[in-house]
Coordinates of C-alpha atoms (C1' of nucleotides) in Angstrom, one line a residue:
Chain A
M291 CA 0.0 0.0 0.0
N292 CA 3.1 2.2 0.2
A293 CA 6.6 1.0 -0.6
S294 CA 8.7 1.3 -3.7
R295 CA 10.0 4.8 -3.5
S296 CA 12.4 5.5 -6.4
D297 CA 10.9 2.9 -8.7
S298 CA 11.7 -0.2 -10.6
P299 CA 12.8 0.1 -14.3
T300 CA 9.3 1.1 -15.3
R301 CA 7.8 4.3 -13.8
R302 CA 4.8 3.9 -11.6
T303 CA 2.6 7.0 -11.6
G304 CA -1.0 7.5 -12.4
R305 CA -3.8 5.0 -11.8
P306 CA -2.3 1.5 -11.6
I307 CA -3.4 -1.3 -13.8
D308 CA -6.0 -3.4 -12.2
R309 CA -4.3 -6.8 -12.3
S310 CA -6.8 -8.3 -9.9
S311 CA -9.4 -8.6 -12.7
D312 CA -7.1 -10.4 -15.1
A313 CA -7.8 -13.8 -13.6
L314 CA -11.5 -13.2 -13.7
V315 CA -11.3 -12.2 -17.4
L316 CA -9.2 -15.1 -18.4
S317 CA -11.2 -17.7 -16.5
S318 CA -14.4 -16.2 -18.1
A319 CA -12.8 -16.4 -21.5
L320 CA -11.9 -20.0 -20.9
E321 CA -15.4 -20.7 -19.7
L322 CA -16.9 -19.1 -22.8
L323 CA -14.5 -21.0 -25.0
A324 CA -15.8 -24.2 -23.5
E325 CA -19.3 -23.3 -24.5
R326 CA -18.8 -21.9 -27.9
D327 CA -16.3 -22.6 -30.7
Y328 CA -13.6 -20.1 -31.6
E329 CA -15.7 -18.4 -34.3
R330 CA -18.6 -17.8 -31.9
F331 CA -16.4 -16.7 -29.1
T332 CA -16.7 -12.9 -28.9
V333 CA -14.7 -10.4 -27.0
D334 CA -18.0 -8.5 -26.4
E335 CA -19.4 -11.5 -24.6
V336 CA -16.3 -11.8 -22.3
A337 CA -16.7 -8.1 -21.6
A338 CA -20.3 -8.5 -20.7
R339 CA -19.7 -11.5 -18.4
T340 CA -16.9 -9.9 -16.5
G341 CA -18.5 -6.4 -16.3
K342 CA -15.5 -5.0 -18.0
A343 CA -15.5 -2.6 -20.9
K344 CA -14.6 -4.1 -24.3
T345 CA -12.1 -1.4 -24.8
T346 CA -10.3 -2.3 -21.6
L347 CA -9.9 -5.8 -22.7
Y348 CA -8.5 -4.7 -26.0
R349 CA -6.0 -2.5 -24.3
R350 CA -4.7 -5.5 -22.4
W351 CA -4.9 -8.1 -25.2
P352 CA -4.7 -6.4 -28.6
T353 CA -6.6 -9.1 -30.5
K354 CA -9.1 -11.9 -29.8
E355 CA -6.4 -14.4 -30.6
D356 CA -4.2 -12.8 -27.9
L357 CA -7.0 -13.1 -25.4
V358 CA -7.5 -16.7 -26.1
L359 CA -3.8 -17.4 -25.9
A360 CA -3.6 -15.7 -22.6
A361 CA -6.6 -17.8 -21.4
I362 CA -4.8 -21.0 -22.4
S363 CA -1.6 -19.9 -20.7
A364 CA -3.6 -19.1 -17.6
I365 CA -4.6 -22.7 -17.3
G366 CA -1.3 -23.6 -15.9
R367 CA 0.1 -27.0 -15.4
P368 CA -1.8 -29.9 -13.8
P369 CA -0.8 -30.2 -10.1
E370 CA -0.3 -33.9 -10.5
L371 CA 2.6 -33.2 -12.7
D372 CA 4.8 -32.3 -9.8
A373 CA 3.6 -34.9 -7.4
L374 CA 2.5 -38.0 -9.3
P375 CA -0.1 -39.8 -7.3
E376 CA 1.3 -42.8 -5.5
T377 CA -1.7 -44.4 -3.9
G378 CA -0.4 -48.0 -4.1
S379 CA -2.7 -49.2 -6.9
L380 CA -2.7 -48.3 -10.6
R381 CA -6.5 -48.0 -10.5
S382 CA -6.6 -45.4 -7.8
D383 CA -3.6 -43.6 -9.3
L384 CA -5.5 -43.2 -12.5
L385 CA -8.7 -42.2 -10.8
A386 CA -6.8 -39.7 -8.8
V387 CA -5.8 -38.0 -12.0
I388 CA -9.2 -38.3 -13.6
D389 CA -10.9 -37.0 -10.6
S390 CA -8.5 -34.2 -10.0
P391 CA -10.2 -30.9 -9.3
W392 CA -7.9 -29.3 -11.7
L393 CA -9.9 -27.0 -14.1
G394 CA -13.1 -27.7 -12.3
G395 CA -13.1 -31.4 -12.2
A396 CA -13.3 -34.2 -14.8
S397 CA -16.5 -33.1 -16.4
R398 CA -15.7 -29.4 -17.0
R399 CA -12.1 -30.2 -17.8
T400 CA -12.9 -32.6 -20.5
S401 CA -15.4 -30.1 -21.9
I402 CA -12.7 -27.5 -22.0
F403 CA -10.3 -29.9 -23.7
A404 CA -12.8 -30.7 -26.3
S405 CA -13.3 -27.0 -27.1
L406 CA -9.6 -26.4 -27.3
I407 CA -9.4 -29.1 -29.9
F408 CA -11.9 -27.1 -31.9
A409 CA -9.9 -24.0 -31.5
T410 CA -6.7 -25.5 -32.8
R411 CA -8.4 -25.4 -36.2
N412 CA -8.5 -21.7 -36.3
S413 CA -5.0 -20.6 -35.5
E414 CA -1.6 -22.2 -35.7
R415 CA -0.5 -20.2 -32.7
I416 CA -3.4 -21.5 -30.6
A417 CA -2.7 -25.1 -31.8
R418 CA 0.9 -24.7 -30.6
A419 CA 0.0 -23.2 -27.3
V420 CA -2.6 -25.9 -26.6
R421 CA -0.1 -28.6 -27.4
A422 CA 2.7 -27.2 -25.4
E423 CA 0.9 -25.8 -22.4
V424 CA -2.0 -28.2 -21.9
T425 CA -1.7 -31.4 -23.8
E426 CA 1.9 -32.4 -23.5
P427 CA 2.1 -32.1 -19.7
Y428 CA -1.2 -33.7 -19.2
V429 CA -0.6 -36.7 -21.4
D430 CA 2.7 -37.0 -19.8
I431 CA 1.1 -37.8 -16.5
Y432 CA -0.7 -40.8 -18.0
R433 CA 2.4 -41.9 -19.8
R434 CA 4.3 -41.9 -16.6
I435 CA 1.6 -43.7 -14.6
L436 CA 1.2 -46.3 -17.2
S437 CA 4.9 -47.0 -17.7
R438 CA 5.4 -47.2 -14.0
A439 CA 2.6 -49.7 -13.7
A440 CA 4.1 -51.7 -16.7
N441 CA 6.9 -52.7 -14.4
G442 CA 5.0 -54.9 -12.1
Q443 CA 2.6 -53.8 -9.4
D444 CA -1.1 -53.9 -10.0
A445 CA -0.8 -55.5 -13.5
A446 CA -4.2 -57.2 -13.3
D447 CA -6.4 -54.2 -13.4
R448 CA -7.1 -54.2 -17.1
A449 CA -10.4 -52.5 -17.1
S450 CA -9.2 -49.4 -15.3
R451 CA -6.4 -49.1 -17.9
I452 CA -8.9 -49.1 -20.6
R453 CA -11.0 -46.6 -18.8
V454 CA -8.1 -44.2 -18.9
L455 CA -9.0 -43.7 -22.5
A456 CA -12.0 -41.7 -21.5
E457 CA -9.7 -39.0 -20.4
V458 CA -6.6 -39.5 -22.4
I459 CA -8.2 -39.3 -25.8
P460 CA -9.4 -35.7 -25.7
A461 CA -6.1 -34.7 -24.3
M462 CA -4.1 -36.5 -26.9
S463 CA -6.2 -35.3 -29.8
T464 CA -5.0 -31.8 -29.2
H465 CA -1.6 -33.3 -29.2
R466 CA -1.9 -34.3 -32.8
L467 CA -4.4 -32.0 -34.4
G468 CA -3.1 -29.1 -36.4
S469 CA 0.4 -30.6 -36.9
G470 CA -0.1 -30.9 -40.6
S471 CA -1.2 -34.4 -40.8
E472 CA -3.5 -35.3 -43.7
S473 CA -5.9 -37.2 -41.5
P474 CA -5.2 -36.0 -38.0
S475 CA -8.1 -37.8 -36.3
R476 CA -7.2 -41.1 -37.7
D477 CA -3.5 -40.7 -37.0
F478 CA -4.4 -39.6 -33.5
F479 CA -6.6 -42.6 -32.7
V480 CA -4.2 -45.0 -34.2
S481 CA -1.5 -43.5 -32.0
V482 CA -3.6 -43.8 -28.9
V483 CA -4.1 -47.4 -29.7
D484 CA -0.5 -48.1 -30.4
E485 CA 1.0 -46.0 -27.7
V486 CA -1.4 -46.3 -24.8
V487 CA -3.9 -49.1 -25.2
L488 CA -1.8 -51.9 -26.6
P489 CA 1.1 -51.4 -24.3
A490 CA -1.3 -51.3 -21.3
L491 CA -2.9 -54.5 -22.4
M492 CA 0.4 -56.2 -23.2
S493 CA 1.6 -55.5 -19.7
A494 CA -1.6 -56.9 -18.2
R495 CA -1.4 -60.6 -18.2
P496 CA -3.6 -62.0 -15.5
Chain B
M133 CA -35.0 -38.3 -74.6
N134 CA -38.7 -38.1 -75.5
A135 CA -41.4 -40.0 -73.5
S136 CA -43.8 -38.8 -70.9
R137 CA -46.5 -37.2 -73.0
S138 CA -49.3 -36.0 -70.7
D139 CA -47.2 -35.5 -67.7
S140 CA -46.8 -36.6 -64.2
P141 CA -48.6 -34.7 -61.4
T142 CA -46.1 -31.7 -61.9
R143 CA -46.1 -29.9 -65.2
R144 CA -42.9 -30.0 -67.1
T145 CA -42.5 -27.0 -69.3
G146 CA -39.7 -24.4 -69.6
R147 CA -36.1 -25.0 -69.0
P148 CA -35.6 -28.1 -66.9
I149 CA -33.8 -28.1 -63.6
D150 CA -30.2 -29.2 -64.1
R151 CA -30.2 -32.1 -61.7
S152 CA -26.9 -33.3 -63.1
S153 CA -25.0 -30.6 -61.1
D154 CA -26.6 -31.4 -57.8
A155 CA -24.2 -34.2 -57.1
L156 CA -21.2 -32.0 -57.9
V157 CA -22.5 -29.2 -55.6
L158 CA -23.2 -31.5 -52.7
S159 CA -19.9 -33.3 -52.9
S160 CA -18.1 -30.0 -53.1
A161 CA -20.1 -28.8 -50.1
L162 CA -19.0 -31.9 -48.2
E163 CA -15.4 -31.4 -49.3
L164 CA -15.5 -27.8 -48.1
L165 CA -17.1 -28.9 -44.9
A166 CA -14.2 -31.3 -44.3
E167 CA -11.8 -28.4 -44.7
R168 CA -13.5 -25.7 -42.7
D169 CA -15.8 -25.7 -39.7
Y170 CA -19.5 -24.8 -40.1
E171 CA -19.0 -21.1 -39.4
R172 CA -16.3 -20.7 -42.0
F173 CA -18.2 -22.8 -44.5
T174 CA -19.7 -20.3 -47.0
V175 CA -22.2 -20.7 -49.7
D176 CA -20.1 -18.3 -51.8
E177 CA -17.2 -20.7 -51.7
V178 CA -19.3 -23.6 -52.8
A179 CA -20.6 -21.5 -55.7
A180 CA -17.1 -20.6 -56.7
R181 CA -15.8 -24.1 -56.6
T182 CA -18.6 -25.5 -58.6
G183 CA -18.8 -22.7 -61.1
K184 CA -22.4 -22.2 -60.1
A185 CA -24.1 -18.9 -59.2
K186 CA -24.8 -18.4 -55.6
T187 CA -28.3 -17.5 -56.4
T188 CA -28.8 -20.8 -58.1
L189 CA -27.7 -22.6 -55.0
Y190 CA -30.0 -20.6 -52.9
R191 CA -32.9 -21.4 -55.2
R192 CA -32.4 -25.1 -54.7
W193 CA -31.4 -25.0 -51.0
P194 CA -33.0 -22.0 -49.3
T195 CA -30.5 -21.7 -46.5
K196 CA -26.9 -22.7 -45.7
E197 CA -28.2 -25.2 -43.2
D198 CA -30.4 -26.8 -45.9
L199 CA -27.4 -27.1 -48.2
V200 CA -25.3 -28.8 -45.5
L201 CA -28.2 -31.1 -44.6
A202 CA -28.5 -32.1 -48.2
A203 CA -24.8 -32.7 -48.4
I204 CA -25.0 -35.0 -45.4
S205 CA -28.0 -36.9 -46.8
A206 CA -26.1 -37.3 -50.1
I207 CA -23.4 -39.3 -48.3
G208 CA -25.7 -42.2 -48.3
R209 CA -25.2 -45.4 -46.5
P210 CA -22.0 -47.4 -46.3
P211 CA -22.1 -50.2 -48.8
E212 CA -20.9 -52.7 -46.2
L213 CA -24.2 -52.3 -44.4
D214 CA -26.0 -54.4 -47.0
A215 CA -23.3 -57.0 -47.5
L216 CA -21.3 -57.4 -44.4
P217 CA -17.8 -58.6 -45.2
E218 CA -17.3 -62.3 -44.6
T219 CA -13.7 -62.9 -45.2
G220 CA -13.3 -65.6 -42.7
S221 CA -11.4 -63.8 -40.1
L222 CA -12.4 -61.0 -37.8
R223 CA -9.3 -59.1 -38.5
S224 CA -9.8 -59.0 -42.2
D225 CA -13.5 -58.2 -41.8
L226 CA -12.6 -55.2 -39.8
L227 CA -9.9 -54.1 -42.1
A228 CA -12.3 -54.5 -45.0
V229 CA -14.6 -51.9 -43.4
I230 CA -11.8 -49.6 -42.4
D231 CA -10.2 -49.7 -45.8
S232 CA -13.5 -49.4 -47.6
P233 CA -13.3 -46.9 -50.4
W234 CA -16.5 -45.3 -49.2
L235 CA -16.3 -41.6 -49.0
G236 CA -12.8 -41.6 -50.5
G237 CA -11.2 -44.1 -48.3
A238 CA -10.3 -44.2 -44.6
S239 CA -8.2 -41.0 -44.5
R240 CA -10.7 -38.7 -46.2
R241 CA -13.7 -40.4 -44.5
T242 CA -12.3 -40.0 -41.1
S243 CA -11.5 -36.4 -41.9
I244 CA -15.1 -35.9 -43.0
F245 CA -16.4 -37.5 -39.8
A246 CA -14.3 -35.2 -37.7
S247 CA -15.7 -32.2 -39.5
L248 CA -19.3 -33.4 -39.0
I249 CA -18.6 -33.7 -35.3
F250 CA -17.7 -30.0 -35.3
A251 CA -20.8 -29.2 -37.3
T252 CA -23.2 -30.8 -34.8
R253 CA -22.4 -28.0 -32.4
N254 CA -24.0 -25.4 -34.7
S255 CA -27.3 -26.9 -35.4
E256 CA -29.6 -29.4 -33.7
R257 CA -31.0 -30.4 -37.1
I258 CA -27.5 -31.1 -38.4
A259 CA -26.7 -33.1 -35.3
R260 CA -29.8 -35.2 -35.8
A261 CA -29.0 -35.8 -39.4
V262 CA -25.5 -36.8 -38.8
R263 CA -26.6 -39.2 -36.2
A264 CA -29.3 -40.8 -38.2
E265 CA -27.8 -40.9 -41.6
V266 CA -24.1 -41.4 -41.0
T267 CA -23.2 -42.4 -37.5
E268 CA -25.9 -45.0 -36.6
P269 CA -25.5 -47.1 -39.8
Y270 CA -21.8 -46.9 -39.7
V271 CA -21.4 -47.9 -36.1
D272 CA -23.9 -50.6 -36.7
I273 CA -21.5 -52.3 -39.0
Y274 CA -18.9 -52.6 -36.3
R275 CA -21.5 -53.7 -33.8
R276 CA -22.6 -56.5 -36.0
I277 CA -19.1 -57.6 -36.9
L278 CA -18.1 -57.6 -33.3
S279 CA -21.1 -59.4 -32.0
R280 CA -20.8 -62.0 -34.7
A281 CA -17.2 -62.6 -33.7
A282 CA -18.2 -62.8 -30.1
N283 CA -19.9 -66.1 -30.8
G284 CA -16.8 -68.1 -31.4
Q285 CA -14.8 -68.0 -34.5
D286 CA -11.7 -65.9 -34.4
A287 CA -12.0 -64.9 -30.8
A288 CA -8.3 -64.6 -30.3
D289 CA -7.6 -61.6 -32.3
R290 CA -7.6 -59.1 -29.5
A291 CA -5.4 -56.5 -31.0
S292 CA -7.5 -56.0 -34.1
R293 CA -10.6 -55.5 -32.0
I294 CA -8.8 -52.7 -30.3
R295 CA -7.7 -51.2 -33.5
V296 CA -11.3 -50.8 -34.5
L297 CA -11.4 -47.9 -32.1
A298 CA -9.4 -45.9 -34.6
E299 CA -12.5 -45.7 -36.8
V300 CA -15.3 -46.3 -34.4
I301 CA -14.5 -43.4 -32.2
P302 CA -15.0 -40.5 -34.6
A303 CA -18.2 -42.2 -35.8
M304 CA -19.6 -42.7 -32.4
S305 CA -18.8 -39.2 -31.2
T306 CA -21.4 -37.8 -33.5
H307 CA -23.7 -40.3 -32.0
R308 CA -23.5 -38.6 -28.7
L309 CA -22.7 -35.0 -29.2
G310 CA -25.4 -32.4 -29.3
S311 CA -27.9 -34.5 -27.4
G312 CA -27.9 -32.2 -24.4
S313 CA -25.4 -33.9 -22.3
E314 CA -23.4 -31.7 -19.9
S315 CA -20.1 -33.1 -20.8
P316 CA -20.7 -34.8 -24.2
S317 CA -17.1 -35.7 -24.9
R318 CA -16.6 -37.5 -21.6
D319 CA -19.9 -39.2 -21.9
F320 CA -19.0 -40.3 -25.4
F321 CA -15.7 -41.7 -24.6
V322 CA -17.0 -43.5 -21.6
S323 CA -19.7 -45.0 -23.7
V324 CA -17.1 -46.1 -26.3
V325 CA -15.2 -47.9 -23.6
D326 CA -18.3 -49.5 -22.0
E327 CA -20.1 -50.4 -25.2
V328 CA -17.3 -51.3 -27.6
V329 CA -14.0 -51.9 -25.9
L330 CA -14.9 -53.8 -22.8
P331 CA -17.4 -56.1 -24.5
A332 CA -14.8 -56.8 -27.2
L333 CA -12.2 -57.7 -24.6
M334 CA -14.5 -59.8 -22.5
S335 CA -15.5 -61.9 -25.5
A336 CA -11.8 -62.4 -26.4
R337 CA -10.4 -65.0 -24.0
P338 CA -7.4 -66.7 -25.7
Chain C
dG55 C1' -42.1 -18.8 -83.0
dA56 C1' -44.6 -18.1 -78.5
dC57 C1' -44.2 -19.6 -73.9
dT58 C1' -42.2 -21.0 -69.6
dT59 C1' -39.0 -22.0 -66.3
dA60 C1' -33.9 -22.3 -64.8
dC61 C1' -29.6 -20.2 -64.7
dG62 C1' -25.8 -16.5 -64.3
dC63 C1' -24.8 -12.1 -63.0
dT64 C1' -24.6 -7.8 -60.6
dA65 C1' -26.0 -5.4 -57.3
dC66 C1' -28.2 -4.7 -52.8
dT67 C1' -29.8 -5.3 -47.7
dA68 C1' -29.1 -6.9 -42.9
dC69 C1' -26.4 -8.4 -39.5
dT70 C1' -22.6 -9.6 -36.7
dA71 C1' -18.3 -9.0 -34.8
dA72 C1' -13.3 -7.2 -34.7
dG73 C1' -11.0 -3.5 -33.6
dT74 C1' -10.5 1.9 -32.9
dA75 C1' -11.3 7.0 -31.4
dG76 C1' -12.2 10.2 -28.1
dC77 C1' -14.1 11.8 -24.0
dG78 C1' -15.1 12.0 -19.1
dT79 C1' -13.9 10.1 -14.8
dA80 C1' -11.5 7.1 -11.2
dA81 C1' -7.4 6.1 -8.7
dG82 C1' -3.4 6.5 -7.9
dT83 C1' 1.7 9.5 -7.1
dC84 C1' 4.2 13.7 -6.0
Chain D
dG63 C1' -4.2 20.2 -5.5
dA64 C1' -1.5 19.2 -10.0
dC65 C1' -0.3 15.4 -12.6
dT66 C1' -0.6 10.9 -14.8
dT67 C1' -2.4 6.7 -16.3
dA68 C1' -6.3 3.2 -16.4
dC69 C1' -10.9 2.5 -16.9
dG70 C1' -15.9 2.8 -18.7
dC71 C1' -18.8 4.4 -22.2
dT72 C1' -20.6 5.6 -26.6
dA73 C1' -20.0 5.7 -31.2
dC74 C1' -17.6 4.6 -35.1
dT75 C1' -15.1 2.0 -39.1
dT76 C1' -14.3 -2.2 -41.4
dA77 C1' -15.0 -6.7 -43.1
dG78 C1' -17.3 -10.8 -44.0
dT79 C1' -21.3 -13.4 -45.0
dA80 C1' -26.3 -14.9 -45.2
dG81 C1' -29.9 -14.1 -48.0
dT82 C1' -32.7 -11.2 -51.7
dA83 C1' -34.1 -8.5 -56.1
dG84 C1' -34.2 -7.9 -60.7
dC85 C1' -32.6 -8.4 -65.2
dG86 C1' -31.0 -10.7 -69.4
dT87 C1' -30.4 -15.1 -71.5
dA88 C1' -30.3 -20.4 -72.1
dA89 C1' -32.9 -24.4 -72.7
dG90 C1' -36.4 -26.6 -73.0
dT91 C1' -42.1 -27.6 -74.4
dC92 C1' -46.1 -26.8 -77.3

DNA sequence: GACTTACGCTACTACTAAGTAGCGTAAGTC
DNA sequence: GACTTACGCTACTTAGTAGTAGCGTAAGTC
């Protein structure tokens, strides 16, 4: 409320930027993106929902694309990435990830992932951002859990390994889409089968 | 070239409608739909690609939605539906469907399916049409092949049953999306697992 | 050849949404 | 209180696209 006399590199006079509302704006943007596709996503609607002026949003994020990119970056990394669940059984490890409250829980999170897949079609920058900031780290969690389980442990729980598809698939699809493949969805699904399902099955021999 | 003297219910005088170009228009529309999402799909572009006048297209299909619906209907039913492949092994039966030239082969077909999934978000009529005219009959092929295989035969070919996912998933997703579920993509993936993967696995006991 | 209907073309309207300009005011610093 | 910067508001420009109007001509029937 006081502090910082002779300032940091950048001068600080006049009304300060209201950073406190950034989080609200970005989460609302993400929310809207989960409801609509990128084309129907409008900056006006974000402004209306947050009670901000459209012009204010444009001062902070010069284009709609920038706003969406910021919203994606604001997602952050899944907390499980730092502390992989270690509950003792593969099944509960997987469920711990699936039922993580990250991004509002499984239901909302999967809905958001699905929308991000749509968005990757509209902008290469968005496609790259989704891949790097959301998909890769998230898929990585499953990769690590599965590969850890492949070395022994709870190798019998075949059904729960298959169920992981329910969450891995939307995540991985963003991984592949927009990378220039001719038939991204087929490539993607084949890769899910080859990289996730079959290895999981092979290591599960009751 | 002559025939039909005192006509059918509808009079036939004046320049006849050029039905021959309908197929071209609808296939071009489908092609465009595979490239763009519904929002970016423009009637002007279809007109440009087919060499037709936009007004001519609007005379035949009063709205963009009607044009897209017609394009979906023009897809027709997969030929395998009438003569289920019977090659002797489950694996080759499945591959026969996957590699069917229908809709331009697996690559283009899957790409079209993916686009139709996007389109279901924009119109309930389109969602219904996709489900009824494309998804249901196509998924039905896999259901029938899998259930036939479940009764004996080639029950050992577990990997090929899993591979079927690579094509079933995009098809089934249209089946679920747009039906008012709160988290359609999660529901869909769970249903794939429950209805297709697990039963296939259960019936495969080497 | 008279008639009728379809087609192609060139506007045009209506609407939506991205992005901007400019003003008055709020919220700070000195 | 003077100064400075951010915010909110209204209004605007620009661009793209769905859908329409109206005209001249093509392609048929009688």
